[in-house]
XYZ file of C-alpha atoms in Angstrom:
756
model
C 39.342 14.545 3.621
C 36.772 13.818 6.310
C 36.290 17.608 6.869
C 35.748 18.104 3.077
C 33.232 15.533 2.786
C 31.379 16.724 5.921
C 31.297 20.162 4.380
C 29.956 18.957 1.186
C 27.290 16.840 2.758
C 26.166 19.999 4.704
C 25.849 21.746 1.516
C 23.816 18.887 -0.013
C 21.426 19.190 2.938
C 21.229 22.838 2.858
C 20.578 23.353 -0.784
C 18.067 20.553 -1.268
C 16.218 21.634 1.921
C 15.912 25.067 0.948
C 15.619 24.804 -2.950
C 13.499 21.678 -3.526
C 10.431 23.110 -1.752
C 9.907 25.170 -4.919
C 11.222 24.273 -8.346
C 12.898 26.924 -10.551
C 10.897 27.278 -13.663
C 14.032 27.475 -16.056
C 16.384 25.278 -14.045
C 18.423 22.782 -15.984
C 20.287 19.904 -13.953
C 22.821 19.721 -17.049
C 23.601 23.321 -17.149
C 26.686 23.936 -15.220
C 25.539 27.584 -14.478
C 22.437 26.248 -12.479
C 21.817 25.438 -8.822
C 20.426 22.103 -9.998
C 23.691 21.028 -11.486
C 25.588 21.990 -8.357
C 23.265 20.128 -5.976
C 23.230 17.174 -8.522
C 27.063 17.093 -8.465
C 27.358 17.163 -4.693
C 24.716 14.290 -4.407
C 26.493 12.440 -6.995
C 29.906 12.787 -5.032
C 28.033 12.153 -1.431
C 26.380 8.812 -2.756
C 29.372 7.561 -4.637
C 27.191 7.934 -7.872
C 29.505 7.039 -11.050
C 26.902 7.337 -13.796
C 28.145 9.040 -16.980
C 25.370 11.277 -17.073
C 25.430 14.909 -15.447
C 22.241 13.937 -13.840
C 22.482 11.509 -10.866
C 21.444 8.075 -11.610
C 18.138 8.546 -9.710
C 15.492 11.185 -9.320
C 15.425 13.748 -6.392
C 11.745 12.836 -6.036
C 10.399 10.306 -3.806
C 8.237 8.138 -6.047
C 4.834 7.580 -4.529
C 2.164 5.087 -5.604
C -1.156 3.963 -4.757
C -1.961 0.589 -2.865
C -4.548 -1.527 -1.742
C -4.656 -4.791 0.263
C -5.167 -6.447 -3.097
C -4.894 -4.832 -6.283
C -4.800 -0.910 -6.816
C -4.927 1.098 -9.933
C -4.976 4.622 -11.290
C -7.667 5.416 -13.835
C -7.267 9.216 -14.307
C -4.485 11.659 -14.011
C -4.679 15.822 -14.236
C -2.591 18.581 -12.917
C -3.372 21.950 -11.290
C -1.109 24.481 -9.514
C 1.935 22.342 -8.737
C -0.239 19.412 -7.949
C -0.528 16.001 -9.764
C -4.005 14.582 -9.118
C -4.901 11.033 -9.403
C -8.046 8.987 -9.062
C -8.690 5.186 -9.306
C -9.277 2.424 -7.148
C -6.901 2.390 -3.870
C -7.046 2.842 -0.218
C -3.602 4.272 0.615
C -0.558 5.766 -1.097
C 3.068 5.064 -0.132
C 6.699 5.546 -1.241
C 7.510 2.846 -3.671
C 10.867 1.686 -2.297
C 10.322 -1.980 -2.982
C 11.177 -4.835 -0.478
C 14.271 -3.229 0.942
C 13.568 0.199 2.565
C 15.992 2.582 4.401
C 14.212 4.571 7.310
C 14.908 6.886 10.044
C 15.640 4.768 13.150
C 13.558 6.991 15.297
C 10.610 8.078 13.171
C 10.601 5.164 10.579
C 10.364 8.018 7.887
C 11.857 6.799 4.506
C 15.361 8.245 3.932
C 15.000 10.637 1.000
C 15.685 9.204 -2.362
C 18.304 12.195 -2.920
C 20.439 11.278 -0.248
C 19.883 7.443 -0.375
C 18.589 6.110 -3.813
C 15.659 3.727 -3.187
C 16.881 0.229 -3.699
C 13.695 -0.766 -5.703
C 14.275 -4.562 -4.948
C 11.839 -6.297 -7.333
C 10.995 -9.417 -5.420
C 11.020 -10.321 -1.806
C 13.995 -9.738 0.518
C 14.425 -12.518 2.908
C 17.809 -11.905 4.675
C 19.971 -8.942 5.322
C 23.314 -8.316 7.035
C 25.678 -5.422 7.540
C 28.925 -5.283 5.835
C 30.560 -3.436 8.489
C 31.403 -0.452 6.575
C 28.056 1.187 6.302
C 26.698 -0.903 3.553
C 24.987 -4.342 3.651
C 24.171 -7.318 1.800
C 20.654 -8.411 0.858
C 19.426 -12.010 -0.255
C 15.710 -13.394 -1.233
C 14.094 -14.271 -4.599
C 14.524 -10.860 -6.299
C 15.734 -10.466 -9.783
C 16.521 -6.808 -10.105
C 17.885 -3.899 -7.604
C 17.477 -0.308 -8.842
C 16.599 -1.746 -12.247
C 19.791 -3.804 -12.556
C 19.694 -7.590 -12.695
C 20.776 -9.119 -9.423
C 20.660 -12.886 -8.752
C 19.088 -13.277 -5.428
C 22.132 -11.671 -3.684
C 23.297 -8.117 -3.747
C 25.937 -6.201 -1.987
C 24.661 -2.551 -1.488
C 27.536 -0.076 -0.533
C 27.484 3.084 1.530
C 25.299 5.655 -0.281
C 22.703 3.250 -1.258
C 24.706 2.249 -4.762
C 25.068 -1.308 -5.935
C 28.547 -2.818 -5.898
C 29.374 -3.300 -9.273
C 32.127 -5.611 -8.352
C 30.019 -8.069 -6.482
C 28.566 -10.502 -9.151
C 27.148 -13.965 -8.531
C 26.050 -16.780 -10.799
C 22.791 -16.417 -12.381
C 20.185 -19.001 -11.410
C 16.387 -17.795 -11.263
C 15.377 -20.827 -9.324
C 17.318 -19.758 -6.206
C 15.465 -18.671 -3.069
C 17.959 -17.024 -0.415
C 16.903 -17.176 3.239
C 20.130 -16.616 5.157
C 23.297 -14.539 5.090
C 26.383 -14.646 7.369
C 29.966 -12.863 7.065
C 32.977 -14.448 8.351
C 36.360 -13.121 7.283
C 36.359 -12.591 3.413
C 33.548 -15.222 3.028
C 29.726 -14.629 2.680
C 27.917 -17.518 3.407
C 24.331 -17.800 1.853
C 21.566 -20.407 2.625
C 18.189 -21.102 1.138
C 16.793 -23.303 -1.271
C 18.896 -24.231 -4.308
C 20.457 -27.249 -5.831
C 23.661 -25.881 -7.164
C 25.660 -22.665 -7.427
C 27.078 -22.182 -10.924
C 29.352 -24.967 -11.830
C 29.360 -25.994 -7.965
C 27.172 -28.780 -6.591
C 26.537 -26.873 -3.482
C 22.994 -27.557 -2.216
C 21.004 -25.054 -0.051
C 24.117 -23.363 1.374
C 27.131 -22.078 -0.261
C 30.250 -19.961 0.319
C 31.153 -16.721 -1.707
C 33.959 -14.178 -1.661
C 32.322 -11.334 -0.128
C 34.221 -8.789 -2.534
C 33.755 -10.593 -5.825
C 30.795 -12.589 -5.257
C 32.577 -15.691 -6.750
C 31.843 -19.199 -5.444
C 34.554 -20.528 -2.993
C 34.656 -23.914 -4.398
C 36.576 -25.422 -1.596
C 33.515 -24.982 0.709
C 31.615 -28.320 -0.011
C 29.148 -29.756 2.399
C 27.232 -32.925 2.287
C 23.642 -32.317 0.490
C 21.317 -30.367 2.739
C 17.865 -32.080 1.905
C 15.870 -29.023 2.600
C 16.183 -25.449 3.176
C 18.545 -23.501 5.415
C 16.821 -20.544 7.226
C 19.602 -19.281 9.339
C 23.572 -19.187 9.696
C 25.286 -17.866 12.702
C 29.032 -17.733 13.771
C 31.014 -17.584 16.683
C 33.994 -16.646 14.825
C 35.466 -19.987 14.235
C 32.494 -22.248 13.466
C 29.110 -22.042 11.539
C 25.746 -23.128 13.142
C 23.142 -23.820 10.472
C 19.603 -24.076 11.042
C 16.734 -24.966 8.776
C 14.140 -27.366 7.519
C 16.736 -30.259 6.659
C 16.822 -33.579 8.261
C 20.105 -34.902 6.697
C 23.284 -33.410 5.568
C 24.860 -35.970 3.243
C 24.453 -39.179 4.730
C 24.388 -37.894 8.276
C 21.178 -37.211 10.242
C 20.929 -33.621 11.384
C 17.617 -32.483 12.290
C 17.257 -28.850 11.487
C 20.730 -28.082 13.287
C 24.330 -28.926 12.279
C 27.789 -27.176 13.105
C 30.158 -26.739 10.173
C 34.069 -25.884 9.821
C 33.813 -22.462 7.948
C 36.563 -23.252 5.333
C 35.774 -26.815 4.137
C 32.227 -26.990 5.149
C 32.492 -30.414 6.715
C 30.581 -31.362 9.805
C 31.800 -30.606 13.240
C 30.559 -33.801 14.999
C 31.614 -32.649 18.261
C 28.328 -30.775 18.296
C 25.530 -33.178 18.779
C 22.751 -30.758 19.336
C 19.673 -31.432 17.032
C 15.970 -30.505 16.890
C 13.400 -32.956 17.966
C 12.514 -35.574 15.137
C 10.947 -33.950 11.975
C 12.093 -30.559 13.554
C 12.455 -27.349 11.611
C 14.764 -24.478 12.853
C 13.654 -21.023 11.892
C 16.112 -18.883 13.717
C 19.219 -19.206 15.861
C 20.949 -16.668 18.184
C 24.181 -16.958 20.018
C 23.881 -15.621 23.211
C 24.508 -16.497 26.817
C 22.782 -17.989 29.906
C 22.336 -16.542 33.306
C 25.691 -17.319 34.345
C 27.323 -15.923 31.294
C 28.083 -19.182 29.583
C 27.828 -19.043 25.756
C 24.471 -20.819 24.257
C 23.013 -21.347 21.171
C 19.304 -20.422 21.052
C 17.059 -22.253 18.701
C 13.453 -21.551 17.682
C 10.931 -23.203 15.156
C 7.627 -25.103 14.878
C 9.303 -28.339 16.591
C 8.138 -29.963 19.757
C 8.655 -27.326 22.478
C 9.296 -24.457 19.932
C 12.486 -22.890 21.853
C 15.495 -24.418 23.157
C 19.169 -23.933 23.759
C 22.350 -25.732 23.615
C 25.891 -25.230 24.827
C 28.381 -24.911 22.382
C 29.189 -28.594 22.754
C 25.789 -29.704 21.829
C 24.354 -30.306 25.313
C 20.953 -29.093 25.745
C 20.351 -26.756 28.614
C 17.463 -26.592 30.969
C 15.982 -23.342 29.203
C 12.321 -24.424 28.043
C 10.066 -21.396 27.954
C 7.414 -23.948 26.125
C 5.326 -21.521 23.820
C 2.309 -22.990 22.586
C 2.625 -22.312 18.784
C 5.682 -21.666 16.327
C 8.418 -19.219 17.014
C 9.914 -17.277 14.300
C 12.577 -15.309 15.704
C 14.916 -15.215 18.905
C 17.264 -12.454 20.366
C 18.757 -11.271 23.470
C 19.115 -8.101 25.549
C 21.315 -8.455 28.879
C 19.409 -11.342 30.612
C 16.300 -11.414 28.721
C 15.702 -13.701 25.614
C 12.986 -12.025 23.330
C 10.705 -14.356 21.204
C 8.356 -13.421 18.217
C 6.080 -15.811 16.737
C 2.561 -16.987 16.291
C 2.256 -18.198 20.093
C -0.383 -17.032 22.406
C 0.951 -18.561 25.706
C 4.426 -19.216 27.332
C 3.696 -22.268 29.568
C -0.038 -21.806 30.739
C 0.509 -17.819 30.972
C -1.030 -15.805 28.134
C 1.627 -13.983 26.078
C 0.695 -12.960 22.751
C 3.136 -13.011 19.666
C 6.122 -11.075 21.475
C 7.535 -11.833 24.769
C 10.850 -11.487 27.085
C 11.529 -14.473 29.070
C 14.786 -15.238 31.399
C 17.776 -16.813 30.039
C 17.962 -19.540 33.025
C 14.521 -21.654 32.730
C 12.649 -19.478 30.280
C 10.102 -17.899 32.658
C 8.207 -14.694 31.568
C 9.946 -11.535 32.357
C 8.525 -8.981 30.006
C 4.765 -9.464 28.692
C 3.362 -5.841 27.863
C 3.940 -5.504 24.351
C 0.269 -5.699 23.592
C 0.678 -6.598 19.929
C -2.314 -7.857 18.113
C -0.973 -10.532 15.698
C 1.951 -12.384 14.620
C 5.541 -11.196 14.963
C 7.643 -12.688 12.075
C 11.122 -11.019 12.842
C 12.625 -8.875 15.527
C 16.013 -7.067 15.962
C 17.489 -5.490 18.925
C 19.589 -2.275 18.288
C 21.054 -0.442 21.019
C 18.164 -0.384 23.831
C 15.369 -0.796 21.324
C 13.443 -3.922 19.873
C 12.268 -3.609 16.374
C 9.665 -5.961 15.184
C 7.914 -6.908 11.792
C 5.012 -9.104 11.113
C 1.373 -9.493 10.555
C -0.070 -7.262 13.445
C -1.898 -3.703 12.843
C -1.700 -2.345 16.433
C 0.427 -2.289 19.320
C -0.441 -1.066 22.800
C -3.672 0.239 21.212
C -1.918 2.536 18.493
C -1.960 1.799 14.935
C 1.318 0.061 13.598
C 1.019 -1.541 10.442
C 3.286 -4.494 10.195
C 6.202 -2.516 11.959
C 6.981 -1.316 15.523
C 9.585 -0.465 17.942
C 9.805 -0.637 21.941
C 12.376 0.686 24.487
C 13.978 -1.851 26.363
C 13.801 -2.904 29.234
C 10.614 -0.742 29.960
C 8.779 -1.913 26.706
C 7.256 1.608 25.891
C 6.064 1.889 22.460
C 8.288 4.273 20.239
C 7.022 6.711 17.844
C 8.760 4.711 15.049
C 6.030 3.711 12.505
C 7.269 2.844 9.132
C 3.760 1.775 8.182
C 4.297 -0.764 5.570
C 1.981 -1.455 2.809
C 1.700 -5.312 3.223
C 2.256 -7.852 6.082
C 5.624 -9.478 6.620
C 5.431 -13.268 6.156
C 8.049 -15.855 6.984
C 10.881 -16.354 5.646
C 11.028 -12.727 4.725
C 11.965 -10.134 6.985
C 15.074 -8.514 8.646
C 15.956 -5.368 10.307
C 19.698 -4.160 10.146
C 21.408 -1.195 11.486
C 23.286 0.600 8.657
C 25.221 3.797 9.961
C 22.496 6.501 10.849
C 19.664 4.293 9.207
C 17.817 1.354 9.382
C 17.148 -1.196 6.771
C 13.835 -2.951 6.592
C 13.842 -6.055 4.537
C 10.771 -8.030 3.751
C 8.083 -9.006 1.230
C 6.625 -5.371 1.397
C 6.822 -2.964 -1.792
C 6.112 0.311 -0.178
C 6.502 2.134 3.013
C 5.150 5.297 4.825
C 1.631 4.515 3.867
C -1.028 7.288 4.272
C -4.987 6.625 3.932
C -6.181 7.780 0.881
C -9.524 6.394 -0.533
C -9.584 6.558 -4.351
C -8.342 10.192 -4.721
C -4.841 11.644 -3.964
C -2.990 14.843 -4.821
C 0.950 14.745 -5.001
C 3.300 17.707 -4.827
C 4.782 17.981 -8.201
C 8.135 19.258 -6.859
C 8.510 16.645 -3.972
C 6.134 13.767 -4.999
C 4.595 13.505 -1.627
C 0.837 13.466 -1.179
C -0.875 16.681 0.347
C -3.244 16.421 3.320
C -6.909 17.183 3.541
C -8.091 15.449 0.470
C -11.605 13.919 0.262
C -12.215 10.262 0.144
C -14.464 8.733 -2.383
C -16.244 5.447 -1.177
C -15.980 3.849 -4.661
C -13.658 4.095 -7.752
C -12.850 7.149 -9.666
C -12.798 7.074 -13.650
C -12.382 10.368 -14.747
C -10.766 13.829 -13.745
C -11.253 17.074 -15.551
C -10.565 20.726 -14.490
C -12.344 23.780 -15.533
C -12.744 27.258 -14.118
C -11.115 26.425 -10.856
C -13.105 23.462 -10.126
C -12.314 19.647 -10.583
C -15.134 17.493 -12.016
C -14.681 13.994 -10.691
C -16.558 10.792 -12.334
C -16.598 7.417 -11.438
C -18.772 4.816 -9.583
C -18.823 6.508 -6.218
C -21.878 7.239 -4.281
C -20.750 9.446 -1.402
C -17.645 11.844 -0.939
C -16.619 12.260 2.692
C -19.918 10.525 3.525
C -21.957 13.233 1.686
C -24.128 11.747 -1.095
C -22.864 12.325 -4.566
C -23.644 9.540 -7.283
C -21.004 9.359 -10.164
C -20.027 12.795 -10.560
C -18.664 15.419 -7.940
C -17.435 19.060 -8.194
C -14.435 19.902 -5.860
C -13.349 23.547 -5.570
C -9.752 24.437 -6.216
C -7.275 24.840 -4.777
C -8.912 23.522 -1.558
C -10.176 20.246 -3.158
C -13.167 20.685 -0.817
C -16.643 19.362 -1.949
C -18.654 21.786 -3.796
C -22.184 21.959 -2.625
C -23.639 21.485 -6.112
C -25.173 18.039 -6.515
C -26.178 17.241 -9.964
C -28.390 14.268 -8.809
C -27.272 11.742 -11.285
C -29.468 8.860 -11.127
C -29.676 5.787 -10.475
C -27.144 4.594 -7.995
C -24.725 2.443 -9.698
C -24.043 4.810 -12.477
C -20.285 5.058 -13.549
C -19.062 8.347 -15.029
C -16.346 7.392 -17.295
C -15.276 10.411 -19.364
C -15.472 14.312 -18.685
C -14.545 17.181 -20.994
C -15.577 20.723 -21.913
C -15.660 23.486 -24.136
C -15.644 27.318 -23.314
C -19.448 27.084 -22.010
C -20.107 23.487 -21.297
C -19.053 20.391 -19.200
C -19.809 17.141 -21.023
C -19.815 13.945 -19.210
C -20.645 10.313 -19.874
C -20.558 6.712 -18.831
C -22.559 3.899 -18.056
C -25.930 3.303 -16.322
C -27.098 7.082 -16.449
C -30.651 7.731 -17.048
C -31.293 11.192 -15.272
C -29.605 14.248 -14.310
C -31.406 16.735 -11.852
C -34.641 14.995 -12.593
C -34.351 15.126 -16.429
C -33.904 12.312 -18.603
C -30.233 11.858 -20.159
C -29.013 8.421 -21.229
C -25.368 7.804 -20.725
C -24.324 11.379 -21.852
C -25.423 14.913 -20.790
C -23.731 18.412 -20.290
C -23.970 21.197 -17.664
C -23.243 24.974 -18.168
C -19.693 25.594 -17.272
C -20.597 28.797 -15.014
C -23.687 27.864 -12.965
C -23.827 24.154 -13.425
C -27.257 24.008 -14.636
C -28.258 21.099 -17.061
C -28.201 22.155 -20.645
C -30.568 20.996 -23.381
C -27.570 18.744 -24.929
C -29.113 15.373 -25.151
C -27.803 12.942 -27.653
C -29.732 10.135 -26.068
C -26.994 7.442 -26.346
C -28.534 3.896 -26.535
C -25.467 2.320 -24.452
C -22.426 3.458 -22.779
C -19.997 6.174 -23.267
C -16.336 5.775 -22.808
C -14.503 8.666 -24.044
C -15.445 12.091 -25.338
C -13.465 14.496 -27.437
C -14.376 18.241 -28.154
C -13.100 19.634 -31.648
C -14.428 22.662 -33.021
C -18.206 22.539 -32.772
C -18.470 18.744 -32.521
C -18.093 16.316 -29.503
C -16.879 12.936 -30.570
C -18.682 10.346 -28.496
C -16.665 6.910 -28.165
C -17.935 3.850 -26.367
C -20.201 0.816 -26.647
C -23.644 1.767 -28.121
C -26.280 0.939 -30.759
C -27.994 4.135 -31.266
C -27.555 7.875 -31.196
C -30.500 10.444 -31.344
C -32.595 7.538 -31.806
C -30.737 6.333 -35.022
C -30.427 2.574 -34.599
C -27.786 2.393 -37.406
C -25.101 4.513 -35.547
C -22.778 2.369 -33.166
C -19.731 3.212 -31.020
C -18.301 6.332 -32.489
C -19.838 9.273 -33.897
C -19.749 13.104 -33.636
C -22.606 15.203 -32.463
C -23.262 19.071 -32.531
C -22.172 20.789 -29.269
C -25.005 22.788 -28.825
C -27.938 20.649 -30.125
C -26.503 17.244 -29.365
C -27.753 16.323 -32.951
C -25.672 13.801 -34.977
C -22.935 15.214 -37.528
C -21.692 13.246 -40.523
C -18.178 12.873 -38.572
C -16.140 10.872 -38.541
C -18.090 8.541 -41.103
C -21.931 8.213 -41.781
C -21.619 4.233 -42.304
C -18.126 2.936 -41.054
C -17.929 2.431 -37.278
C -15.754 0.360 -34.895
C -17.043 -3.010 -34.000
C -16.376 -2.483 -30.197
C -15.529 0.152 -27.507
C -13.591 3.430 -28.517
C -11.841 3.843 -25.051
C -9.719 6.746 -25.832
C -9.230 9.945 -28.131
C -6.654 12.515 -28.639
C -6.277 15.082 -31.126
C -2.671 16.187 -32.566
C -1.715 17.996 -35.740
C -4.928 17.499 -37.781
C -5.444 13.927 -36.624
C -7.898 12.192 -34.011
C -5.958 9.108 -32.704
C -8.403 6.534 -31.282
C -7.788 3.317 -29.210
C -10.028 0.836 -27.930
C -10.907 -2.901 -28.191
C -12.129 -2.929 -31.815
C -10.689 -4.878 -34.670
C -12.618 -3.377 -37.527
C -14.043 0.034 -38.577
C -16.465 -0.721 -41.234
C -14.951 -3.382 -43.140
C -11.256 -2.368 -42.732
C -8.911 -3.771 -40.198
C -8.031 -1.620 -37.417
C -6.448 -3.482 -34.504
C -7.356 -1.478 -31.442
C -5.973 1.785 -32.821
C -6.910 4.096 -35.589
C -6.049 7.421 -36.977
C -8.656 9.893 -38.565
C -7.560 12.652 -40.629
C -9.628 15.728 -40.111
C -8.586 17.484 -43.382
C -9.448 14.638 -45.617
C -12.200 13.347 -43.301
C -11.278 9.699 -43.714
C -9.493 7.000 -41.645
C -5.756 6.633 -42.682
C -5.120 3.007 -44.457
C -3.126 1.120 -44.232
C -3.112 1.649 -40.512
C 0.401 2.848 -39.367
C 0.131 2.002 -35.765
C -1.672 -1.061 -34.314
C -1.790 -2.857 -30.979
C -2.404 -6.643 -30.234
C -4.529 -5.721 -27.173
C -6.579 -3.077 -25.666
C -5.807 0.639 -25.921
C -6.883 2.724 -23.154
C -5.101 5.773 -23.266
C -3.267 8.037 -25.805
C -1.285 11.255 -24.888
C 0.511 13.277 -27.308
C 3.203 15.894 -26.398
C 3.817 19.190 -28.105
C 6.512 17.606 -30.182
C 4.431 14.881 -31.555
C 5.670 12.052 -29.142
C 2.682 9.930 -28.279
C 2.296 7.520 -25.286
C -0.003 4.660 -25.640
C -1.146 2.586 -22.457
C -3.417 -0.266 -22.304
C -3.293 -4.055 -22.049
C -1.262 -5.091 -24.805
C 2.063 -6.696 -25.453
C 3.256 -4.286 -27.891
C 2.589 -1.840 -30.931
C 3.132 -3.225 -34.603
C 3.978 -6.689 -33.547
C 6.277 -5.894 -30.646
C 6.307 -7.982 -27.802
C 8.634 -5.924 -25.591
C 6.628 -2.922 -24.776
C 3.964 -4.553 -22.555
C 1.086 -2.149 -21.596
C 2.815 1.014 -22.044
C 4.599 2.041 -25.512
C 5.135 5.311 -27.358
C 5.665 6.263 -31.050
C 6.727 9.436 -33.105
C 3.776 10.664 -34.980
C 5.690 12.469 -37.368
C 7.267 9.235 -38.789
C 4.916 6.656 -37.157
C 7.862 4.679 -35.693
C 8.033 3.001 -32.346
C 10.369 4.541 -30.044
C 13.219 2.357 -28.403
C 11.648 2.825 -24.897
C 10.833 -0.240 -23.025
C 8.908 0.263 -19.720
C 7.988 -3.532 -19.619
C 5.131 -2.957 -17.268
C 3.608 -5.946 -15.551
C 0.025 -5.012 -15.809
C -2.404 -2.609 -17.662
C -1.760 0.926 -18.102
C -5.031 3.239 -17.974
C -4.157 6.663 -18.295
C -1.608 9.484 -18.838
C -1.030 13.143 -19.072
C 1.974 15.265 -20.467
C 3.039 17.917 -18.212
C 6.132 20.082 -17.853
C 8.198 17.768 -20.013
C 7.170 14.550 -18.550
C 4.599 11.916 -18.968
C 2.586 10.729 -15.713
C 1.340 7.340 -16.402
C -1.254 5.504 -14.461
C -2.446 2.071 -14.309
C -2.602 -1.195 -12.556
C 0.928 -1.918 -12.742
C 3.279 -2.896 -9.882
C 6.506 -3.188 -11.898
C 7.977 -1.017 -14.735
C 11.690 -0.620 -15.888
C 12.264 -3.732 -13.704
C 11.431 -1.698 -10.694
C 8.549 -1.818 -8.106
C 5.818 0.973 -8.378
C 2.478 1.532 -7.320
C 0.452 2.286 -10.569
C 2.222 5.458 -11.263
C 5.371 6.388 -13.160
C 6.991 9.596 -14.326
C 8.802 9.411 -17.784
C 10.665 11.527 -20.283
C 10.838 8.512 -22.665
C 14.680 8.212 -22.000
C 14.851 5.585 -19.462
C 16.487 2.267 -20.207
């Protein structure tokens, strides 16, 4: 059986390596005659995928997203030659794994989604532990794993599949910070006041296979959080912020019998008064005698006890809090916020001897707090708030060889710092699990502009950086026109509008000299001969007056005479036949002060046309427009068109030259993007909670334009959707969201409208 499995796994690797580089145009993963079906079947077998679909329950792609140190967003998307191009407000791109990431133990590169479906943990992962069979348990304050509801504890099987048999009692108030296995029991610690019908407080015992509460394990009430649980095989040692267990004073440390949960009073060790214990490690002293190492923010911050509770003479005396402790041979490694051991400088990570605590290894040269560490083989892996180690960039994760302390190439490059109590590193077969409060991994620097390979999802190299945000992208004649609020591209002056050559994405030497600085180009479109663009603040192009909108020749980029002279700002442009429909917030057009927010002009002269109406105008911004099957769909932040109610959405019939009433589609919040497919499905993105009264389609929804019925598709995004395109049978949707379909994302999702 093992030989058969090995052969199948080799097939998976071979076929995915050599066939996924270039997608076949006519491949169908559900067609039994296709290579895709064969690959999918092998992957489903190798990963234990038991979904009913012919497809794996996960995509082959590694879904990348965009990130900032704060809020990131995608404002525009387009495609070209097998690339998906995005622009917005971000400083990096990364693989959107969620807070538990499987990585290579040597390089730190994420394990591909096709071999190990990303866990997509929604919420932080505070604790993780191997199950001894290639899988692991995770605990935290998360709500979902791979889109499936999980109640702060989950069992992940070998192959990165959720164990469907492990089900815990639901309680959204729990926060799990400690896990430990002993026999058939999984011990969980953290902050909670009960477990289902049980009265267990801050510590409980579960059956490791079913997740059911072991009701016979009943401790006294822990009066505060449990941060760690370790075992010597016959007892449990529990550390945390508690000061009492039931009526018994136990300052941050207690020994329990593992079956009944009662206190083993023979162990008398405690932290100093008021002490909190962050971490425990069962190790040995210099003579080989078993000892329990204890660290935290208490007085002394690091101490150890013999297993009868007698304190040893080990006392390294760090000056500030210690978060984690572990041992390699006769060296004890401490990670934390400290900057000295005794009176000797030692920043954040240090190795001390296991006799008295004197410094042994002190050349890690890490530049900020270490929150967690793990020793796997002869390497030490660390997570924390640091950004450099030994003079090399290491964003929040690093690894060193032991005992020589050489920095390894391992560089997971997380998108955010790891903060206590989150953070754990676990060896799982041939991979390493990084658990924390991050949401993405393998970050790459990209400033407001990125290009992803459509076939793999990975970002390409060599693309330009824009100093400020991008709002619009448009392709015409092997050139990419980029609009936004930027003033430089790769340090070269370009205010609000830049031209990139395709397929290289290099900056074209043409500078249209848009002025003044601070102008924002929000929309770009074209016809056969002209490139039209508009936005806010623009007063001149190439030295000639142009208020908010302008056009250039599509061949030589010279400024045309097209000059609608907009009195305000343009947010959307739509070219249809010989007309350019201008949407935005404005109070005049061609000098006519009776026109506002939405009107068409001639494509050649810029003179106003009697479309869509000569008297009825939206009462606020028209942010988006799309034409499909004889109708113009418009969205924005308006509530009226003329005297008629149109809540943020309207349809204009180009045959009857009138708005359709009563309005069949409406939104209860702003609409920023409308994207139809060839078969009439239309995706709507914005800042609403639903279409047509729904409150379950936050920010992203869809309807069938033939029947005007809302589709049963519920992305439930947590924040605004700004843009989308339809390409090769899928919608690429961008925005400010971080969670969609109960999974973490970085402002970008790919959908065929069938996900649940």
